[in-house]
Coordinates of C-alpha atoms and ligand atoms in Angstrom, one line a residue:
X6 CA 6.4 -17.1 35.4
X7 CA 2.7 -17.0 34.5
X8 CA 2.0 -15.8 31.0
X9 CA 0.0 -12.7 30.3
X10 CA -0.8 -13.9 26.8
X11 CA -0.6 -17.0 24.6
X12 CA 0.1 -17.5 20.9
X13 CA -0.5 -20.8 19.3
X14 CA 0.7 -21.4 15.7
X15 CA -0.8 -24.1 13.6
X16 CA 1.8 -25.0 10.9
X17 CA -0.6 -27.4 9.2
X18 CA -3.4 -24.8 8.7
X19 CA -2.2 -22.9 5.7
X20 CA -4.0 -19.7 4.6
X21 CA -2.1 -19.0 1.4
X22 CA 1.2 -17.7 0.1
X23 CA 2.1 -14.2 1.2
X24 CA 2.4 -12.3 -2.1
X25 CA 5.4 -10.0 -2.0
X26 CA 3.1 -7.6 -3.8
X27 CA 1.4 -6.9 -0.4
X28 CA 4.4 -4.7 0.2
X29 CA 3.8 -2.5 -2.9
X30 CA 4.0 1.3 -3.2
X31 CA 2.2 4.3 -4.6
X32 CA 3.4 7.7 -5.7
X33 CA 1.2 10.5 -7.0
X34 CA 1.7 14.0 -8.4
X35 CA 0.8 15.6 -5.2
X36 CA 2.6 17.9 -2.8
X37 CA 6.2 16.9 -2.4
X38 CA 5.8 13.3 -3.5
X39 CA 7.1 13.4 -7.1
X40 CA 8.7 16.8 -7.3
X41 CA 11.4 16.9 -4.5
X42 CA 10.5 13.4 -3.2
X43 CA 11.3 11.2 -6.2
X44 CA 12.3 13.6 -8.9
X45 CA 15.1 16.1 -8.2
X46 CA 16.1 16.7 -11.8
X47 CA 19.2 15.7 -13.7
X48 CA 21.1 18.9 -12.9
X49 CA 20.5 18.7 -9.2
X50 CA 23.3 18.7 -6.6
X51 CA 21.2 16.2 -4.7
X52 CA 22.6 12.7 -5.5
X53 CA 20.4 11.3 -8.3
X54 CA 20.3 8.8 -11.0
X55 CA 19.2 10.6 -14.2
X56 CA 17.1 13.0 -12.1
X57 CA 15.7 10.4 -9.7
X58 CA 16.6 10.9 -6.0
X59 CA 19.3 8.3 -5.2
X60 CA 18.2 8.0 -1.6
X61 CA 14.7 7.1 -2.7
X62 CA 15.9 4.4 -5.1
X63 CA 18.2 3.0 -2.4
X64 CA 15.5 2.8 0.3
X65 CA 13.0 1.3 -2.1
X66 CA 15.6 -1.3 -3.1
X67 CA 16.3 -2.0 0.6
X68 CA 12.7 -2.9 1.2
X69 CA 12.5 -4.7 -2.3
X70 CA 9.5 -2.7 -3.4
X71 CA 7.7 -5.2 -5.7
X72 CA 5.2 -2.8 -7.5
X73 CA 4.9 0.9 -7.8
X74 CA 1.6 2.6 -8.6
X75 CA 1.5 6.0 -10.5
X76 CA 0.5 8.8 -11.4
X77 CA -2.4 8.8 -8.8
X78 CA -4.7 8.7 -7.0
X79 CA -7.1 11.5 -7.9
X80 CA -4.4 13.0 -10.1
X81 CA -4.7 10.0 -12.5
X82 CA -8.2 11.0 -13.6
X83 CA -6.9 14.5 -14.7
X84 CA -3.7 13.3 -16.3
X85 CA -3.0 13.2 -20.0
X86 CA 0.0 10.8 -20.5
X87 CA 0.9 12.7 -23.7
X88 CA 1.9 15.7 -21.6
X89 CA 4.7 13.7 -20.0
X90 CA 6.6 12.4 -23.0
X91 CA 9.1 13.9 -25.4
X92 CA 11.8 16.5 -24.7
X93 CA 11.3 17.8 -21.2
X94 CA 11.8 21.4 -22.3
X95 CA 8.8 21.1 -24.6
X96 CA 6.4 19.5 -22.2
X97 CA 3.4 21.6 -21.2
X98 CA 3.1 23.0 -17.7
X99 CA -0.4 22.3 -16.3
X100 CA -2.4 23.4 -13.4
X101 CA -3.0 20.0 -12.0
X102 CA -5.7 18.4 -9.9
X103 CA -4.1 19.1 -6.5
X104 CA -4.0 22.9 -7.1
X105 CA -0.3 22.9 -7.9
X106 CA 1.4 23.4 -11.2
X107 CA 2.9 20.3 -12.8
X108 CA 5.9 20.8 -15.1
X109 CA 5.5 17.3 -16.5
X110 CA 9.2 16.8 -16.1
X111 CA 8.3 13.4 -14.6
X112 CA 6.3 11.4 -17.1
X113 CA 6.0 7.8 -18.4
X114 CA 9.7 7.3 -19.3
X115 CA 10.9 8.8 -16.0
X116 CA 8.5 6.6 -14.1
X117 CA 9.6 3.5 -16.0
X118 CA 13.2 4.4 -15.2
X119 CA 12.3 4.8 -11.6
X120 CA 10.8 1.3 -11.6
X121 CA 13.8 -0.3 -13.3
X122 CA 16.2 1.5 -10.9
X123 CA 14.3 0.1 -8.0
X124 CA 13.7 -3.3 -9.7
X125 CA 10.0 -3.2 -9.3
X126 CA 7.0 -3.6 -11.6
X127 CA 5.0 -0.6 -12.8
X128 CA 1.3 -0.2 -12.1
X129 CA -0.3 2.6 -14.2
X130 CA -3.7 4.2 -13.3
X131 CA -5.4 5.4 -16.4
X132 CA -7.6 8.6 -16.8
X133 CA -11.2 7.5 -17.2
X134 CA -12.9 10.7 -16.0
X135 CA -11.4 13.1 -18.5
X136 CA -10.0 11.2 -21.4
X137 CA -11.7 8.9 -23.9
X138 CA -11.1 5.1 -23.9
X139 CA -9.0 5.6 -27.0
X140 CA -6.3 7.4 -25.0
X141 CA -6.2 4.5 -22.6
X142 CA -5.7 2.0 -25.4
X143 CA -3.0 4.3 -26.9
X144 CA -1.2 4.5 -23.6
X145 CA -1.2 0.7 -23.4
X146 CA 0.1 0.7 -27.0
X147 CA 2.8 3.3 -26.3
X148 CA 4.0 1.3 -23.4
X149 CA 3.7 -2.3 -24.6
X150 CA 3.9 -2.4 -28.5
X151 CA 7.1 -3.5 -30.1
X152 CA 9.0 -0.7 -31.9
X153 CA 10.1 -1.0 -35.5
X154 CA 7.1 -3.0 -36.6
X155 CA 4.9 -0.3 -38.1
X156 CA 3.3 0.9 -34.9
X157 CA 3.5 4.7 -34.7
X158 CA 3.2 5.0 -30.9
X159 CA 5.8 2.3 -30.3
X160 CA 8.1 4.1 -32.7
X161 CA 7.4 7.4 -30.9
X162 CA 8.4 5.6 -27.6
X163 CA 11.7 4.5 -29.3
X164 CA 12.3 8.1 -30.5
X165 CA 11.7 9.2 -26.9
X166 CA 14.5 7.0 -25.7
X167 CA 13.0 3.6 -25.0
X168 CA 13.1 1.1 -27.9
X169 CA 12.2 -1.9 -25.7
X170 CA 8.5 -2.1 -24.6
X171 CA 7.8 -1.3 -21.0
X172 CA 5.5 -4.4 -20.8
X173 CA 3.2 -2.8 -18.2
X174 CA 1.0 -5.5 -16.8
X175 CA -1.0 -3.7 -14.1
X176 CA -3.5 -1.1 -15.3
X177 CA -5.9 0.7 -13.0
X178 CA -9.0 1.7 -15.0
X179 CA -9.6 5.0 -13.3
X180 CA -9.4 5.8 -9.6
X181 CA -12.0 6.3 -6.9
X182 CA -14.8 6.5 -9.5
X183 CA -17.3 7.0 -6.7
X184 CA -15.5 10.3 -5.8
X185 CA -12.7 12.3 -7.6
X186 CA -12.9 9.8 -10.5
X187 CA -16.3 11.3 -11.6
X188 CA -18.7 10.9 -8.7
X189 CA -20.2 8.0 -10.6
X190 CA -22.7 5.4 -9.5
X191 CA -21.6 1.8 -9.5
X192 CA -23.8 1.1 -12.5
X193 CA -22.4 4.1 -14.4
X194 CA -18.8 3.2 -13.7
X195 CA -19.4 -0.5 -14.5
X196 CA -20.5 0.7 -18.0
X197 CA -17.3 2.8 -18.3
X198 CA -15.2 -0.1 -17.1
X199 CA -16.7 -2.4 -19.7
X200 CA -16.1 0.1 -22.4
X201 CA -12.5 0.8 -21.4
X202 CA -11.7 -2.9 -21.0
X203 CA -13.1 -4.1 -24.2
X204 CA -10.7 -4.8 -27.0
X205 CA -7.6 -3.5 -25.4
X206 CA -4.7 -4.1 -27.8
X207 CA -2.6 -7.1 -27.0
X208 CA 1.0 -7.4 -28.0
X209 CA 1.9 -10.8 -26.7
X210 CA 0.2 -14.1 -26.2
X211 CA 2.5 -15.1 -23.4
X212 CA 0.5 -15.5 -20.1
X213 CA 3.3 -13.7 -18.4
X214 CA 2.4 -10.5 -20.3
X215 CA -1.4 -10.8 -19.8
X216 CA -2.8 -7.5 -18.7
X217 CA -4.0 -7.3 -15.1
X218 CA -6.9 -4.8 -15.0
X219 CA -7.8 -3.3 -11.7
X220 CA -11.4 -2.0 -11.3
X221 CA -12.2 0.8 -8.9
X222 CA -13.7 -0.6 -5.8
X223 CA -15.2 1.0 -2.7
X224 CA -14.6 3.8 -0.4
X225 CA -13.7 2.0 2.8
X226 CA -16.2 -0.6 3.7
X227 CA -18.9 0.5 1.3
X228 CA -20.1 -2.9 0.2
X229 CA -23.2 -1.6 -1.6
X230 CA -20.8 0.1 -4.1
X231 CA -19.0 -3.2 -4.7
X232 CA -22.2 -5.2 -4.9
X233 CA -23.8 -2.8 -7.4
X234 CA -20.6 -2.6 -9.5
X235 CA -20.0 -6.4 -9.7
X236 CA -23.6 -7.1 -10.5
X237 CA -23.4 -4.6 -13.4
X238 CA -20.2 -6.1 -14.8
X239 CA -22.2 -8.8 -16.5
X240 CA -19.8 -11.7 -15.8
X241 CA -16.5 -9.9 -16.3
X242 CA -13.9 -10.8 -13.7
X243 CA -11.1 -8.2 -13.5
X244 CA -7.8 -9.2 -12.0
X245 CA -8.3 -7.0 -8.9
X246 CA -10.7 -4.8 -7.1
X247 CA -9.0 -1.5 -6.0
X248 CA -10.1 -1.0 -2.4
X249 CA -9.1 2.1 -0.5
X250 CA -9.1 2.2 3.2
X251 CA -7.6 5.0 5.1
X252 CA -7.5 5.1 8.9
X253 CA -9.2 8.4 9.3
X254 CA -11.5 10.1 11.9
X255 CA -15.1 9.3 12.6
X256 CA -18.0 10.3 10.3
X257 CA -17.9 13.9 11.5
X258 CA -14.2 14.6 11.1
X259 CA -12.2 13.1 8.3
X260 CA -8.8 13.5 9.8
X261 CA -7.6 11.1 12.4
X262 CA -6.4 13.9 14.7
X263 CA -2.8 15.1 14.8
X264 CA 0.1 13.1 13.6
X265 CA 2.4 14.1 16.5
X266 CA 0.2 15.4 19.3
X267 CA -2.2 12.7 20.5
X268 CA -3.5 11.3 23.8
X269 CA -3.4 7.7 24.9
X270 CA -7.2 7.5 24.1
X271 CA -6.5 8.7 20.6
X272 CA -3.7 6.2 20.2
X273 CA -6.0 3.3 21.0
X274 CA -8.8 4.8 18.9
X275 CA -6.5 5.1 15.9
X276 CA -5.3 1.5 16.1
X277 CA -8.9 0.3 16.6
X278 CA -9.9 2.1 13.4
X279 CA -6.9 0.7 11.6
X280 CA -7.8 -2.8 12.6
X281 CA -11.1 -2.4 10.8
X282 CA -9.0 -3.2 7.7
X283 CA -9.8 -6.8 8.5
X284 CA -13.6 -6.2 8.2
X285 CA -13.0 -4.3 4.9
X286 CA -11.3 -7.4 3.5
X287 CA -13.7 -10.0 4.8
X288 CA -16.8 -8.0 4.0
X289 CA -15.7 -7.4 0.5
X290 CA -14.6 -11.0 0.0
X291 CA -18.1 -12.2 0.8
X292 CA -19.6 -9.6 -1.6
X293 CA -17.3 -10.8 -4.3
X294 CA -18.4 -14.4 -3.7
X295 CA -21.9 -13.4 -4.7
X296 CA -20.9 -12.8 -8.4
X297 CA -17.6 -14.6 -8.5
X298 CA -17.7 -17.7 -6.3
X299 CA -14.4 -18.9 -7.7
X300 CA -12.7 -15.7 -6.7
X301 CA -11.1 -14.8 -10.0
X302 CA -11.0 -11.2 -8.8
X303 CA -8.9 -10.6 -5.7
X304 CA -8.6 -7.5 -3.6
X305 CA -6.0 -4.8 -4.2
X306 CA -5.7 -2.5 -1.2
X307 CA -4.0 0.1 -3.3
X308 CA -4.3 3.0 -0.9
X309 CA -4.0 2.5 2.9
X310 CA -2.5 4.3 5.9
X311 CA -3.3 6.7 8.7
X312 CA -4.5 10.1 7.4
X313 CA -4.0 13.0 9.9
X314 CA -5.0 16.6 9.9
X315 CA -2.8 19.4 8.6
X316 CA 0.0 20.7 10.7
X317 CA 3.1 18.5 10.3
X318 CA 3.8 19.1 6.6
X319 CA 7.5 19.4 5.8
X320 CA 6.7 22.7 4.0
X321 CA 3.3 24.3 3.5
X322 CA 3.3 23.4 -0.2
X323 CA 3.9 19.7 0.5
X324 CA 0.1 19.1 0.5
X325 CA -0.8 16.0 2.6
X326 CA 2.7 15.4 3.8
X327 CA 2.7 14.4 7.5
X328 CA 5.0 13.0 10.2
X329 CA 5.0 9.4 11.2
X330 CA 5.5 8.2 14.8
X331 CA 5.9 4.9 16.6
X332 CA 2.1 4.8 16.6
X333 CA 2.2 4.6 12.8
X334 CA 4.7 1.8 13.0
X335 CA 2.2 -0.2 15.2
X336 CA -0.5 0.6 12.6
X337 CA 1.8 -0.7 9.8
X338 CA 2.4 -3.9 11.7
X339 CA -1.3 -4.4 12.5
X340 CA -2.2 -3.8 8.8
X341 CA 0.5 -6.0 7.3
X342 CA -0.4 -8.8 9.7
X343 CA -4.1 -8.5 8.6
X344 CA -2.9 -8.8 5.0
X345 CA -1.0 -12.0 5.9
X346 CA -4.0 -13.4 7.7
X347 CA -6.0 -13.0 4.5
X348 CA -3.2 -13.9 2.1
X349 CA -5.5 -15.8 -0.2
X350 CA -7.8 -12.8 -0.7
X351 CA -5.4 -9.9 -1.2
X352 CA -3.3 -9.8 -4.4
X353 CA -1.6 -6.5 -3.8
X354 CA -1.5 -3.6 -1.3
X355 CA 0.1 -0.2 -1.9
X356 CA 0.9 2.0 1.0
X357 CA -0.3 5.6 0.5
X358 CA 2.2 7.0 -0.3
X359 CA 5.9 6.0 -0.3
X360 CA 7.4 9.4 0.3
X361 CA 6.4 12.8 1.7
X362 CA 2.7 11.9 2.0
X363 CA 0.1 10.2 4.2
X364 CA 1.6 7.1 5.6
X365 CA 5.1 7.4 4.2
X366 CA 8.2 5.3 4.5
X367 CA 10.5 8.2 3.6
X368 CA 10.7 12.0 4.1
X369 CA 12.7 14.2 1.9
X370 CA 13.2 17.9 1.4
X371 CA 15.9 19.2 -0.9
X372 CA 19.1 17.4 0.2
X373 CA 17.6 16.1 3.5
X374 CA 16.3 12.6 3.8
X375 CA 15.2 10.2 6.5
X376 CA 13.2 7.0 6.8
X377 CA 10.1 6.7 9.1
X378 CA 9.3 4.0 11.7
X379 CA 7.0 2.5 9.0
X380 CA 10.0 1.9 6.8
X381 CA 11.6 -0.2 9.5
X382 CA 8.4 -2.3 9.8
X383 CA 8.4 -3.0 6.1
X384 CA 12.0 -4.2 6.4
X385 CA 11.5 -6.3 9.5
X386 CA 8.5 -8.0 7.9
X387 CA 10.4 -9.1 4.7
X388 CA 11.0 -12.7 5.8
X389 CA 7.2 -13.2 5.5
X390 CA 7.2 -12.5 1.8
X391 CA 6.7 -15.5 -0.3
X392 CA 6.2 -17.7 2.7
X393 CA 3.1 -19.6 3.5
X394 CA 0.8 -17.8 6.0
X395 CA -0.5 -20.2 8.6
X396 CA -3.2 -19.8 11.2
X397 CA -2.2 -18.5 14.6
X398 CA -4.4 -17.9 17.6
X399 CA -3.6 -14.9 19.8
X400 CA -5.1 -14.9 23.3
X401 CA -4.3 -11.6 25.0
X402 CA -7.6 -10.1 26.0
X403 CA -8.6 -6.8 24.5
X404 CA -8.4 -3.1 25.1
X405 CA -11.6 -1.1 25.2
X406 CA -11.4 1.7 22.7
X407 CA -12.2 4.7 24.9
X408 CA -13.4 6.8 21.9
X409 CA -15.5 4.2 20.2
X410 CA -18.6 5.6 18.4
X411 CA -20.7 2.5 17.6
X412 CA -23.0 4.2 15.2
X413 CA -20.6 5.9 12.6
X414 CA -22.0 5.4 9.1
X415 CA -20.1 3.3 6.6
X416 CA -18.3 5.1 3.8
X417 CA -19.8 8.1 1.9
X418 CA -18.3 10.1 -0.9
X419 CA -17.1 12.9 1.3
X420 CA -16.0 10.9 4.3
X421 CA -13.4 8.5 2.9
X422 CA -13.0 5.6 5.2
X423 CA -15.5 6.7 7.8
X424 CA -16.3 3.4 9.5
X425 CA -18.2 1.5 12.1
X426 CA -15.6 1.4 14.8
X427 CA -15.2 -1.7 16.8
X428 CA -15.3 -1.0 20.6
X429 CA -12.2 -3.1 21.3
X430 CA -8.7 -3.5 20.1
X431 CA -6.9 -6.9 20.3
X432 CA -4.5 -6.9 23.2
X433 CA -1.8 -8.5 21.0
X434 CA -2.0 -9.2 17.3
X435 CA 0.2 -10.6 14.5
X436 CA 0.7 -13.2 11.9
X437 CA 2.8 -16.3 11.3
X438 CA 4.3 -17.8 8.1
X439 CA 6.4 -20.8 7.4
X440 CA 9.1 -21.3 4.8
X441 CA 11.4 -24.2 4.1
X442 CA 15.1 -23.4 4.4
X443 CA 17.6 -26.1 3.7
X444 CA 16.1 -29.2 5.4
X445 CA 14.3 -27.4 8.1
X446 CA 11.2 -25.3 8.5
X447 CA 11.6 -21.7 9.5
X448 CA 8.7 -19.8 11.0
X449 CA 8.4 -16.0 11.0
X450 CA 6.1 -14.6 13.7
X451 CA 5.3 -10.9 13.8
X452 CA 3.6 -9.4 16.8
X453 CA 2.3 -6.0 17.7
X454 CA 1.8 -5.0 21.3
X455 CA -0.4 -1.9 21.3
X456 CA -0.5 -1.4 25.1
X457 CA 1.2 1.9 25.9
X458 CA 2.6 0.8 29.2
X459 CA 2.2 -2.9 29.5
X460 CA 4.8 -5.4 28.3
X461 CA 3.2 -8.8 27.7
X462 CA 5.0 -12.0 28.7
X463 CA 3.7 -14.5 26.2
X464 CA 3.8 -18.2 25.8
X465 CA 4.5 -19.1 22.1
X466 CA 3.7 -22.6 21.1
X467 CA 3.7 -24.4 17.7
X468 CA 1.2 -27.1 17.5
X469 CA 2.8 -30.5 17.0
X470 CA 6.3 -29.2 16.8
X471 CA 9.0 -27.9 19.2
X472 CA 10.7 -24.6 19.1
X473 CA 14.4 -25.2 18.7
X474 CA 15.9 -21.7 18.5
X475 CA 14.7 -18.1 18.1
X476 CA 16.2 -14.8 17.0
X477 CA 14.4 -11.6 16.6
X478 CA 14.2 -7.9 16.0
X479 CA 12.1 -5.3 17.9
X480 CA 11.0 -1.8 17.1
X481 CA 10.1 0.1 20.3
X482 CA 10.7 3.6 21.7
X483 CA 10.3 5.0 25.2
X484 CA 7.6 7.4 23.9
X485 CA 4.9 6.5 21.4
X486 CA 5.2 10.0 19.9
X487 CA 8.8 9.5 18.9
X488 CA 9.6 9.8 15.3
X489 CA 12.5 10.4 12.9
X490 CA 13.3 13.7 11.3
X491 CA 16.2 15.2 9.4
X492 CA 18.0 16.2 12.5
X493 CA 17.3 12.9 14.3
X494 CA 17.1 10.2 11.5
X495 CA 17.7 7.3 13.9
X496 CA 15.5 8.4 16.8
X497 CA 13.4 5.3 16.1
X498 CA 15.2 2.3 14.8
X499 CA 15.0 -1.5 15.3
X500 CA 17.2 -3.4 17.7
X501 CA 17.9 -7.1 18.3
X502 CA 15.2 -8.6 20.5
X503 CA 16.0 -10.0 23.9
X504 CA 14.7 -13.5 23.4
X505 CA 12.9 -15.3 26.3
X506 CA 13.5 -18.8 27.5
X507 CA 12.7 -21.9 25.6
X508 CA 11.3 -24.7 27.8
X509 CA 9.8 -28.0 26.6
X510 CA 9.7 -26.7 23.0
X511 CA 7.8 -23.5 24.0
X512 CA 9.0 -19.9 24.1
X513 CA 8.2 -17.6 26.9
X514 CA 8.9 -14.2 25.4
X515 CA 8.1 -10.6 26.6
X516 CA 6.8 -8.2 24.0
X517 CA 7.6 -4.7 25.2
X518 CA 4.9 -2.1 25.5
X519 CA 4.1 -0.3 22.2
X520 CA 6.3 -2.5 20.1
X521 CA 6.5 -4.4 16.8
X522 CA 8.5 -7.6 17.0
X523 CA 9.5 -10.2 14.4
X524 CA 10.8 -13.5 15.6
X525 CA 12.6 -16.1 13.4
X526 CA 11.8 -19.5 14.9
X527 CA 13.5 -22.8 13.9
X528 CA 11.5 -25.9 14.6
X529 CA 12.4 -29.4 15.6
Ligands
AHR612 O1 -3.5 9.4 -1.5 C1 -4.2 10.7 -1.5 C2 -5.6 10.6 -2.2 O2 -6.4 9.8 -1.4 C3 -5.6 9.9 -3.6 O3 -5.3 10.8 -4.6 C4 -7.0 9.5 -3.7 O4 -7.1 8.3 -4.5 C5 -7.4 9.2 -2.3 O5 -8.6 9.9 -2.0

């Protein structure tokens, strides 16, 4: 058989270790994310652990969520953490940022309990737009100071049920400061960041507990924001640069069309737009090099996903909730593979958002719950985590994006993620990583075939080594529009891959049309 495509993996060309944190999460007080999605309340008939939806905890454990970001998003810059502590019956109800009332039933303690039930680390985004720096320090103090040692806030935390400090390490200093976080210029926000990050109280000298501050980065590929910001920081090097890139529409229409009803052209256009994540990473990495040649600051892609127009919300009041199809599974695979290929640049990535939102892994409404195709991709890609990303060359031609607009502007406050769209999409893309198991080396190869009706028979070779055996999992569905819902929770689910023949140490494998595949390859 002649191959349609080739993949060559270079086990000696290491890129970096794939941080498990690339598979991190984000939940915000928005629509049905927290209330209904995560928090059902202690008295609920819906199975829960102290008010937290059990199915949410179980699914997050299944994908071993490493870090969870909260409370926003834009909500973070309107949030007073003091509203969400103390007896629930006494907490104030507020008209919150996303035009919906917040009961504050879910606050800092409930969030920390969610994290410990999942077994993940908390990542708090602090309010920089509407609260003074003092409130930020005091939230750090409330979370991290030891109780019983004369610190009033730590003692208050203990009174509120948690004697032991939460030891929160990841702190976002605001959110989207170029937009909902205050419409600031990079120079103005740099001043705020310096003020908020100076003399934060420290409660431990152990390097393990060192705070990891995340500075608000650009809107999409807006490198001028990042350049202006980093220059104005005067030599400070935060742990991470929060970079938000949503796969949205072009400069004229923010939404990337409809989540469920889309044409073949729109399918290719969306995946082409999503692939632009690679440019966002490489462009920002070079801008960071200008002021930080040693790269002490790494990228934190703490909001990503495909953002569609209204119409597929689970209920009208679940603002920004949308359905997810097989197309979103392909976008998830493409995005995670890009993160792996830049493993040395990206410290963390948080899908927006875990449940009932933009690019979710789960949908929930009252007692109904299901996972999306994206959940399956997160699970299938788990063997990559902690492994060493290695260079792999994919030769599979390219697909012309039928809807490409070459001249779309980059970024802009009201057009989150509007981008220059590349005219072509890779015919096959993916990533490879290698780990040592026992005495042998195990290679994980993930591959996305974006063609809607073309399976690609592909020759897979590992430079200098022979392929000994292969197993695999594939996520594919007869129709790209297929998705899971409460009535059909398993409409899209992975299956064992039919592995092609191994000849002379090379694998000849067929990647089905519109599929995501992970192969586990043992080497000789
Ligand atoms: O994830 C939804 C919103 O998108 C977030 O609140 C904001 O940060 C971004 O614009």
